[in-house]
Each structure stands twice: as structure tokens, then as C-alpha cells.
Amino acid sequence: MRANPLLKGVSYALLTIAALLCLAPVYWMIRTSLMPTSSLLSSALWPAHPAWSNFAAAWRAQPFLLYLWNSVFTNGAIVALQVITSSLAAYALVFIPLRGKRWLFFAVLVAMMVPMQATFVPVYTMLSAMHLINTYGALILPYAGSAFGIFLMRQGFLTLPRDIVDAARVDGASEWWILTRIVLPNNKPTIVTLVLLNFVYHYNSLFWPLVATNSTNMRVVPVALSYFLTQDAGQTLQWNYAMAFDIFAIAPVVILFLIGQRYFVQGVAQTAVKG
């Protein structure tokens, strides 16, 4: 059945408008980052003489490479740990016969509804007792396991036919061999989706890094940006420098998404197939 050309054209027009509305803040950020300081209040849609030196000034304003390293290192460790723990838990929930699996999965769903702000006091107390505050451990360990990661990996594992796993067991394969040689290789889109979503979430996280660290050399990018916006208290904030700093901050996330977007789309579609 052929689609109505008029309806198709209207759909494309609406999608184009929606895309432009989503991109408008990004365009304004780039435009502001290139504005000379003397023209910040200008209503021009694009600076007549782009001030590329704003990026150099923003780069020199703070040790951005240190903050970027802190963010990439801690988020990379979090994502790696979550892939490991979520894969093991999801494999048990899907392929290993256990009593009360439905209740365990229900507990995972309940855990997904509990925000970090509701648990940060006991978590902070435990980390403080272990003398881990203001260390990489304080930024990584609270997120080593993820209820959302277990849920996502479980949904991906459910799309794999159980006959393949049963056949491997009949041939004498161990559970670890089945997980690493059969289940995970056939769920690459789900893994990439988990990596992308978790990296972006934790890369943008401000609350916990602000609570768990208190020294300059432990700042991550969002914390550094918050201090960048307030470091000139009592003076006029130079928004062109702030927007240039923002572009530096979002660049790693954009690059990561562009690399993994194909798997990301497949993973979202795959995990929505079975429940």
C-alpha cells in the first residue's frame, strides 16, 4: 500500500521543523562562542568577524585536559564495570534456572525507580569510612552496578533463542564460555547502547561528583563548568568563553555517539522486541 504523497510531505515537514527546533540551542551556542566580547549583546544571527580566539581563551582559563581525563577515566571505568556486572546478572535472570527470578527482576525494576539523591547519604558515609572521599574510587564504586544496565541487558538476552544455549550445554560448554562466546557476541547492539547511555549520563552528572570530591585536581567536566560559570563572581560573565568551554565539554560525547550510532539504533530496536 503506497503512502499518501501529501501525508508523507507533511510528515517530512514536521520532522524537519522538529529537528531545527532541537538544533537551535546548539546553533546559538556555536554562534555565541564565536562572538567577540564587544558584540555579545548583538542580535546578529552570525558574527561578522568570528572570534576564534575565544576557544583559546576558554582552554587557558582552566586545566581542561585534566578535567577531561577525570571524566573519561571515571566514566570509562563505570561503563566497563556496569557491562560486566549487568551481563552476569542478566545472564542469570535469563538462562540459569533460579527460584524467584520474577521477584528478583521485580527488585531490579524497583531499584531503577530510586534516585541517587535518596541514597547519597549512606553511600557517602560508607565511602568516608573507607577514606575514599575525593578519590577516583568515590566517583566509580557507587555506580559499579546498575539496575538499568541489568534491565537493558536482560531485554537483549531475551532475543537470543534458548536452543542455542541449550545446544552449547549439551556439548559440554561452561556457563562462562556460553556467556562470552555466544550470548555477548550476539548482543553487540545492546552492549553499545548500554555504553552510550551510561557514558552520556555519567559524563553529564554534576550532583555526585560535586558531593564526593572537593579538590581542583579531582574535578570532572560538569563540575569544572559550574565553577567556570561562577569563578568571576561580581563581574560580568563572558558568555562567549562559557559557550566555547561548552563545546569542548560536549565534543567527546558527540564523537562517541557518531561512532556508535548504528549499533545504538539496533540496540534500542532489539531490546524493545521482548519483555
PDB file of C-alpha atoms in Angstrom, residues 29-268:
ATOM      1  CA  MET A  29      25.852  28.027  21.466  1.00  0.00           C
ATOM      2  CA  ILE A  30      28.241  27.922  18.482  1.00  0.00           C
ATOM      3  CA  ARG A  31      27.188  31.406  17.414  1.00  0.00           C
ATOM      4  CA  THR A  32      27.770  32.837  20.903  1.00  0.00           C
ATOM      5  CA  SER A  33      31.139  31.093  21.232  1.00  0.00           C
ATOM      6  CA  LEU A  34      32.352  32.932  18.121  1.00  0.00           C
ATOM      7  CA  MET A  35      31.056  36.344  19.141  1.00  0.00           C
ATOM      8  CA  PRO A  36      33.649  38.997  20.073  1.00  0.00           C
ATOM      9  CA  THR A  37      33.213  40.240  23.626  1.00  0.00           C
ATOM     10  CA  SER A  38      32.221  43.677  22.350  1.00  0.00           C
ATOM     11  CA  SER A  39      29.339  42.166  20.348  1.00  0.00           C
ATOM     12  CA  LEU A  40      27.859  39.759  22.876  1.00  0.00           C
ATOM     13  CA  LEU A  41      24.572  41.658  23.048  1.00  0.00           C
ATOM     14  CA  SER A  42      24.286  41.848  19.274  1.00  0.00           C
ATOM     15  CA  SER A  43      21.174  40.343  17.682  1.00  0.00           C
ATOM     16  CA  ALA A  44      23.067  39.230  14.581  1.00  0.00           C
ATOM     17  CA  LEU A  45      22.406  35.654  13.538  1.00  0.00           C
ATOM     18  CA  TRP A  46      26.133  35.106  12.914  1.00  0.00           C
ATOM     19  CA  PRO A  47      29.183  37.177  13.913  1.00  0.00           C
ATOM     20  CA  ALA A  48      30.546  39.340  11.109  1.00  0.00           C
ATOM     21  CA  HIS A  49      34.086  38.565  12.269  1.00  0.00           C
ATOM     22  CA  PRO A  50      34.158  35.233  14.183  1.00  0.00           C
ATOM     23  CA  ALA A  51      36.472  35.386  17.194  1.00  0.00           C
ATOM     24  CA  TRP A  52      38.201  32.004  17.060  1.00  0.00           C
ATOM     25  CA  SER A  53      40.491  33.217  19.822  1.00  0.00           C
ATOM     26  CA  ASN A  54      37.608  32.645  22.267  1.00  0.00           C
ATOM     27  CA  PHE A  55      38.366  28.928  22.172  1.00  0.00           C
ATOM     28  CA  ALA A  56      42.000  29.517  23.081  1.00  0.00           C
ATOM     29  CA  ALA A  57      40.956  31.824  25.935  1.00  0.00           C
ATOM     30  CA  ALA A  58      38.455  29.275  27.255  1.00  0.00           C
ATOM     31  CA  TRP A  59      41.073  26.499  27.004  1.00  0.00           C
ATOM     32  CA  ARG A  60      43.572  28.550  29.034  1.00  0.00           C
ATOM     33  CA  ALA A  61      41.023  29.580  31.648  1.00  0.00           C
ATOM     34  CA  GLN A  62      41.121  26.154  33.333  1.00  0.00           C
ATOM     35  CA  PRO A  63      43.160  22.933  33.021  1.00  0.00           C
ATOM     36  CA  PHE A  64      40.580  21.369  30.721  1.00  0.00           C
ATOM     37  CA  LEU A  65      42.698  18.336  29.787  1.00  0.00           C
ATOM     38  CA  LEU A  66      42.897  17.314  33.455  1.00  0.00           C
ATOM     39  CA  TYR A  67      39.127  17.603  33.865  1.00  0.00           C
ATOM     40  CA  LEU A  68      38.526  15.746  30.616  1.00  0.00           C
ATOM     41  CA  TRP A  69      40.844  12.946  31.757  1.00  0.00           C
ATOM     42  CA  ASN A  70      38.998  12.692  35.087  1.00  0.00           C
ATOM     43  CA  SER A  71      35.654  12.441  33.285  1.00  0.00           C
ATOM     44  CA  VAL A  72      36.772   9.983  30.610  1.00  0.00           C
ATOM     45  CA  PHE A  73      38.694   7.760  33.041  1.00  0.00           C
ATOM     46  CA  THR A  74      35.977   7.547  35.700  1.00  0.00           C
ATOM     47  CA  ASN A  75      33.149   7.169  33.183  1.00  0.00           C
ATOM     48  CA  GLY A  76      35.095   4.565  31.230  1.00  0.00           C
ATOM     49  CA  ALA A  77      35.648   2.568  34.431  1.00  0.00           C
ATOM     50  CA  ILE A  78      31.969   2.895  35.378  1.00  0.00           C
ATOM     51  CA  VAL A  79      30.823   1.705  31.964  1.00  0.00           C
ATOM     52  CA  ALA A  80      33.258  -1.244  31.961  1.00  0.00           C
ATOM     53  CA  LEU A  81      32.137  -2.364  35.428  1.00  0.00           C
ATOM     54  CA  GLN A  82      28.474  -1.981  34.542  1.00  0.00           C
ATOM     55  CA  VAL A  83      28.847  -4.039  31.378  1.00  0.00           C
ATOM     56  CA  ILE A  84      30.471  -6.832  33.415  1.00  0.00           C
ATOM     57  CA  THR A  85      28.059  -6.820  36.363  1.00  0.00           C
ATOM     58  CA  SER A  86      24.961  -6.254  34.229  1.00  0.00           C
ATOM     59  CA  SER A  87      25.913  -9.057  31.823  1.00  0.00           C
ATOM     60  CA  LEU A  88      26.436 -11.543  34.651  1.00  0.00           C
ATOM     61  CA  ALA A  89      23.186 -10.613  36.399  1.00  0.00           C
ATOM     62  CA  ALA A  90      21.151 -10.582  33.180  1.00  0.00           C
ATOM     63  CA  TYR A  91      22.572 -13.950  32.118  1.00  0.00           C
ATOM     64  CA  ALA A  92      21.489 -15.455  35.438  1.00  0.00           C
ATOM     65  CA  LEU A  93      17.994 -13.963  35.108  1.00  0.00           C
ATOM     66  CA  VAL A  94      17.516 -15.273  31.577  1.00  0.00           C
ATOM     67  CA  PHE A  95      19.431 -18.533  31.157  1.00  0.00           C
ATOM     68  CA  ILE A  96      20.001 -20.030  34.621  1.00  0.00           C
ATOM     69  CA  PRO A  97      17.073 -21.730  36.369  1.00  0.00           C
ATOM     70  CA  LEU A  98      16.594 -19.921  39.663  1.00  0.00           C
ATOM     71  CA  ARG A  99      13.769 -19.828  42.146  1.00  0.00           C
ATOM     72  CA  GLY A 100      12.123 -16.438  42.479  1.00  0.00           C
ATOM     73  CA  LYS A 101      13.564 -14.969  39.268  1.00  0.00           C
ATOM     74  CA  ARG A 102      10.409 -12.927  38.773  1.00  0.00           C
ATOM     75  CA  TRP A 103      10.827 -11.389  42.206  1.00  0.00           C
ATOM     76  CA  LEU A 104      14.476 -10.675  41.550  1.00  0.00           C
ATOM     77  CA  PHE A 105      13.572  -8.923  38.319  1.00  0.00           C
ATOM     78  CA  PHE A 106      10.855  -7.012  40.163  1.00  0.00           C
ATOM     79  CA  ALA A 107      13.503  -5.874  42.677  1.00  0.00           C
ATOM     80  CA  VAL A 108      15.638  -4.638  39.766  1.00  0.00           C
ATOM     81  CA  LEU A 109      12.688  -2.621  38.451  1.00  0.00           C
ATOM     82  CA  VAL A 110      12.108  -1.121  41.901  1.00  0.00           C
ATOM     83  CA  ALA A 111      15.805  -0.211  42.180  1.00  0.00           C
ATOM     84  CA  MET A 112      15.537   1.671  38.880  1.00  0.00           C
ATOM     85  CA  MET A 113      12.996   3.989  40.494  1.00  0.00           C
ATOM     86  CA  VAL A 114      15.260   5.031  43.388  1.00  0.00           C
ATOM     87  CA  PRO A 115      17.204   8.227  42.591  1.00  0.00           C
ATOM     88  CA  MET A 116      20.789   8.763  43.678  1.00  0.00           C
ATOM     89  CA  GLN A 117      19.678  11.712  45.811  1.00  0.00           C
ATOM     90  CA  ALA A 118      17.740   9.299  48.036  1.00  0.00           C
ATOM     91  CA  THR A 119      20.771   7.146  48.816  1.00  0.00           C
ATOM     92  CA  PHE A 120      23.737   9.500  48.690  1.00  0.00           C
ATOM     93  CA  VAL A 121      23.908   9.991  52.498  1.00  0.00           C
ATOM     94  CA  PRO A 122      24.565   6.312  53.375  1.00  0.00           C
ATOM     95  CA  VAL A 123      26.776   5.926  50.299  1.00  0.00           C
ATOM     96  CA  TYR A 124      28.800   8.977  51.310  1.00  0.00           C
ATOM     97  CA  THR A 125      29.058   7.678  54.885  1.00  0.00           C
ATOM     98  CA  MET A 126      30.386   4.288  53.747  1.00  0.00           C
ATOM     99  CA  LEU A 127      32.906   5.825  51.359  1.00  0.00           C
ATOM    100  CA  SER A 128      34.036   8.238  54.053  1.00  0.00           C
ATOM    101  CA  ALA A 129      34.575   5.338  56.472  1.00  0.00           C
ATOM    102  CA  MET A 130      36.791   3.707  53.827  1.00  0.00           C
ATOM    103  CA  HIS A 131      38.674   7.012  53.283  1.00  0.00           C
ATOM    104  CA  LEU A 132      37.669   7.127  49.611  1.00  0.00           C
ATOM    105  CA  ILE A 133      36.137  10.606  49.504  1.00  0.00           C
ATOM    106  CA  ASN A 134      37.896  12.860  46.974  1.00  0.00           C
ATOM    107  CA  THR A 135      39.348   9.874  45.104  1.00  0.00           C
ATOM    108  CA  TYR A 136      38.540   8.117  41.859  1.00  0.00           C
ATOM    109  CA  GLY A 137      37.023   5.327  43.931  1.00  0.00           C
ATOM    110  CA  ALA A 138      34.344   7.684  45.248  1.00  0.00           C
ATOM    111  CA  LEU A 139      33.359   8.560  41.683  1.00  0.00           C
ATOM    112  CA  ILE A 140      33.401   4.987  40.362  1.00  0.00           C
ATOM    113  CA  LEU A 141      32.330   2.498  43.038  1.00  0.00           C
ATOM    114  CA  PRO A 142      28.758   3.759  43.700  1.00  0.00           C
ATOM    115  CA  TYR A 143      27.957   3.091  40.036  1.00  0.00           C
ATOM    116  CA  ALA A 144      29.762  -0.236  39.576  1.00  0.00           C
ATOM    117  CA  GLY A 145      26.362  -1.936  39.361  1.00  0.00           C
ATOM    118  CA  SER A 146      23.302  -0.626  37.569  1.00  0.00           C
ATOM    119  CA  ALA A 147      19.667  -1.731  37.768  1.00  0.00           C
ATOM    120  CA  PHE A 148      19.055  -0.114  34.400  1.00  0.00           C
ATOM    121  CA  GLY A 149      22.021  -1.981  32.942  1.00  0.00           C
ATOM    122  CA  ILE A 150      20.637  -5.311  34.196  1.00  0.00           C
ATOM    123  CA  PHE A 151      17.241  -4.488  32.723  1.00  0.00           C
ATOM    124  CA  LEU A 152      18.675  -3.472  29.359  1.00  0.00           C
ATOM    125  CA  MET A 153      20.983  -6.488  29.067  1.00  0.00           C
ATOM    126  CA  ARG A 154      18.166  -8.836  30.088  1.00  0.00           C
ATOM    127  CA  GLN A 155      15.943  -7.462  27.347  1.00  0.00           C
ATOM    128  CA  GLY A 156      18.729  -8.000  24.844  1.00  0.00           C
ATOM    129  CA  PHE A 157      19.465 -11.543  26.055  1.00  0.00           C
ATOM    130  CA  LEU A 158      15.789 -12.482  25.699  1.00  0.00           C
ATOM    131  CA  THR A 159      16.052 -12.052  21.924  1.00  0.00           C
ATOM    132  CA  LEU A 160      18.613 -14.867  21.703  1.00  0.00           C
ATOM    133  CA  PRO A 161      16.992 -18.305  21.087  1.00  0.00           C
ATOM    134  CA  ARG A 162      17.388 -20.556  24.102  1.00  0.00           C
ATOM    135  CA  ASP A 163      18.009 -23.531  21.810  1.00  0.00           C
ATOM    136  CA  ILE A 164      21.468 -22.171  21.026  1.00  0.00           C
ATOM    137  CA  VAL A 165      22.361 -22.027  24.729  1.00  0.00           C
ATOM    138  CA  ASP A 166      20.873 -25.477  25.397  1.00  0.00           C
ATOM    139  CA  ALA A 167      22.835 -26.959  22.483  1.00  0.00           C
ATOM    140  CA  ALA A 168      26.062 -25.476  23.856  1.00  0.00           C
ATOM    141  CA  ARG A 169      25.351 -27.008  27.271  1.00  0.00           C
ATOM    142  CA  VAL A 170      24.741 -30.411  25.699  1.00  0.00           C
ATOM    143  CA  ASP A 171      28.150 -30.099  24.035  1.00  0.00           C
ATOM    144  CA  GLY A 172      29.711 -29.537  27.466  1.00  0.00           C
ATOM    145  CA  ALA A 173      30.237 -25.764  27.306  1.00  0.00           C
ATOM    146  CA  SER A 174      30.529 -23.944  30.629  1.00  0.00           C
ATOM    147  CA  GLU A 175      28.244 -21.045  31.531  1.00  0.00           C
ATOM    148  CA  TRP A 176      31.159 -18.616  31.248  1.00  0.00           C
ATOM    149  CA  TRP A 177      32.008 -19.923  27.764  1.00  0.00           C
ATOM    150  CA  ILE A 178      28.377 -19.572  26.681  1.00  0.00           C
ATOM    151  CA  LEU A 179      28.212 -16.015  28.007  1.00  0.00           C
ATOM    152  CA  THR A 180      31.464 -14.817  26.450  1.00  0.00           C
ATOM    153  CA  ARG A 181      31.392 -16.789  23.170  1.00  0.00           C
ATOM    154  CA  ILE A 182      27.680 -16.902  22.313  1.00  0.00           C
ATOM    155  CA  VAL A 183      25.497 -14.504  24.288  1.00  0.00           C
ATOM    156  CA  LEU A 184      27.646 -11.363  24.346  1.00  0.00           C
ATOM    157  CA  PRO A 185      28.860 -11.548  20.695  1.00  0.00           C
ATOM    158  CA  ASN A 186      25.215 -11.806  19.596  1.00  0.00           C
ATOM    159  CA  ASN A 187      24.227  -8.782  21.680  1.00  0.00           C
ATOM    160  CA  LYS A 188      26.724  -6.160  20.493  1.00  0.00           C
ATOM    161  CA  PRO A 189      24.000  -3.554  19.790  1.00  0.00           C
ATOM    162  CA  THR A 190      22.693  -3.912  23.357  1.00  0.00           C
ATOM    163  CA  ILE A 191      26.181  -3.544  24.815  1.00  0.00           C
ATOM    164  CA  VAL A 192      26.893  -0.457  22.703  1.00  0.00           C
ATOM    165  CA  THR A 193      23.542   1.026  23.758  1.00  0.00           C
ATOM    166  CA  LEU A 194      24.405   0.466  27.419  1.00  0.00           C
ATOM    167  CA  VAL A 195      27.851   2.010  26.920  1.00  0.00           C
ATOM    168  CA  LEU A 196      26.497   5.096  25.154  1.00  0.00           C
ATOM    169  CA  LEU A 197      23.598   5.755  27.517  1.00  0.00           C
ATOM    170  CA  ASN A 198      25.670   5.257  30.658  1.00  0.00           C
ATOM    171  CA  PHE A 199      28.649   7.238  29.417  1.00  0.00           C
ATOM    172  CA  VAL A 200      26.471  10.198  28.460  1.00  0.00           C
ATOM    173  CA  TYR A 201      24.546  10.025  31.746  1.00  0.00           C
ATOM    174  CA  HIS A 202      27.603   9.909  33.970  1.00  0.00           C
ATOM    175  CA  TYR A 203      29.585  12.334  31.821  1.00  0.00           C
ATOM    176  CA  ASN A 204      26.842  14.920  32.405  1.00  0.00           C
ATOM    177  CA  SER A 205      26.429  14.103  36.096  1.00  0.00           C
ATOM    178  CA  LEU A 206      27.052  17.039  38.427  1.00  0.00           C
ATOM    179  CA  PHE A 207      25.429  16.139  41.734  1.00  0.00           C
ATOM    180  CA  TRP A 208      27.538  13.201  42.921  1.00  0.00           C
ATOM    181  CA  PRO A 209      30.948  14.443  41.698  1.00  0.00           C
ATOM    182  CA  LEU A 210      30.235  17.755  43.428  1.00  0.00           C
ATOM    183  CA  VAL A 211      29.458  15.901  46.674  1.00  0.00           C
ATOM    184  CA  ALA A 212      32.194  13.256  46.506  1.00  0.00           C
ATOM    185  CA  THR A 213      35.150  15.490  45.563  1.00  0.00           C
ATOM    186  CA  ASN A 214      36.473  18.730  46.999  1.00  0.00           C
ATOM    187  CA  SER A 215      39.807  19.439  45.306  1.00  0.00           C
ATOM    188  CA  THR A 216      40.602  21.055  41.984  1.00  0.00           C
ATOM    189  CA  ASN A 217      42.588  18.114  40.609  1.00  0.00           C
ATOM    190  CA  MET A 218      39.599  15.777  41.077  1.00  0.00           C
ATOM    191  CA  ARG A 219      37.063  17.882  39.212  1.00  0.00           C
ATOM    192  CA  VAL A 220      35.200  16.378  36.294  1.00  0.00           C
ATOM    193  CA  VAL A 221      33.947  18.371  33.308  1.00  0.00           C
ATOM    194  CA  PRO A 222      30.456  19.306  34.654  1.00  0.00           C
ATOM    195  CA  VAL A 223      31.926  20.458  37.972  1.00  0.00           C
ATOM    196  CA  ALA A 224      34.620  22.433  36.161  1.00  0.00           C
ATOM    197  CA  LEU A 225      31.966  24.070  34.013  1.00  0.00           C
ATOM    198  CA  SER A 226      29.921  25.040  37.070  1.00  0.00           C
ATOM    199  CA  TYR A 227      32.992  26.684  38.609  1.00  0.00           C
ATOM    200  CA  PHE A 228      33.789  28.312  35.276  1.00  0.00           C
ATOM    201  CA  LEU A 229      30.388  29.991  35.346  1.00  0.00           C
ATOM    202  CA  THR A 230      30.864  31.283  38.905  1.00  0.00           C
ATOM    203  CA  GLN A 231      34.594  31.991  39.138  1.00  0.00           C
ATOM    204  CA  ASP A 232      34.148  35.655  38.238  1.00  0.00           C
ATOM    205  CA  ALA A 233      31.596  36.414  40.908  1.00  0.00           C
ATOM    206  CA  GLY A 234      30.750  40.092  40.952  1.00  0.00           C
ATOM    207  CA  GLN A 235      31.926  40.536  37.368  1.00  0.00           C
ATOM    208  CA  THR A 236      30.123  40.192  34.057  1.00  0.00           C
ATOM    209  CA  LEU A 237      30.307  36.623  32.844  1.00  0.00           C
ATOM    210  CA  GLN A 238      31.796  36.347  29.368  1.00  0.00           C
ATOM    211  CA  TRP A 239      29.282  34.038  27.740  1.00  0.00           C
ATOM    212  CA  ASN A 240      31.363  33.610  24.603  1.00  0.00           C
ATOM    213  CA  TYR A 241      34.087  31.930  26.657  1.00  0.00           C
ATOM    214  CA  ALA A 242      31.498  29.863  28.533  1.00  0.00           C
ATOM    215  CA  MET A 243      29.952  28.618  25.273  1.00  0.00           C
ATOM    216  CA  ALA A 244      33.413  27.798  23.905  1.00  0.00           C
ATOM    217  CA  PHE A 245      34.058  25.756  27.060  1.00  0.00           C
ATOM    218  CA  ASP A 246      30.694  24.035  26.494  1.00  0.00           C
ATOM    219  CA  ILE A 247      31.747  22.990  23.006  1.00  0.00           C
ATOM    220  CA  PHE A 248      34.939  21.461  24.400  1.00  0.00           C
ATOM    221  CA  ALA A 249      32.816  19.664  27.001  1.00  0.00           C
ATOM    222  CA  ILE A 250      30.299  18.081  24.613  1.00  0.00           C
ATOM    223  CA  ALA A 251      32.825  17.115  21.917  1.00  0.00           C
ATOM    224  CA  PRO A 252      33.731  13.680  23.429  1.00  0.00           C
ATOM    225  CA  VAL A 253      30.059  12.723  23.760  1.00  0.00           C
ATOM    226  CA  VAL A 254      29.274  13.765  20.187  1.00  0.00           C
ATOM    227  CA  ILE A 255      32.249  11.803  18.845  1.00  0.00           C
ATOM    228  CA  LEU A 256      31.287   8.716  20.861  1.00  0.00           C
ATOM    229  CA  PHE A 257      27.703   8.865  19.623  1.00  0.00           C
ATOM    230  CA  LEU A 258      28.750   9.300  15.997  1.00  0.00           C
ATOM    231  CA  ILE A 259      30.950   6.215  16.290  1.00  0.00           C
ATOM    232  CA  GLY A 260      28.281   4.035  17.885  1.00  0.00           C
ATOM    233  CA  GLN A 261      25.022   5.427  16.491  1.00  0.00           C
ATOM    234  CA  ARG A 262      24.417   2.486  14.134  1.00  0.00           C
ATOM    235  CA  TYR A 263      24.632  -0.031  16.973  1.00  0.00           C
ATOM    236  CA  PHE A 264      22.675   2.305  19.238  1.00  0.00           C
ATOM    237  CA  VAL A 265      19.649   2.295  16.904  1.00  0.00           C
ATOM    238  CA  GLN A 266      19.859  -1.501  16.558  1.00  0.00           C
ATOM    239  CA  GLY A 267      20.138  -1.919  20.318  1.00  0.00           C
ATOM    240  CA  VAL A 268      17.103   0.222  21.083  1.00  0.00           C
TER     241      VAL A 268
END
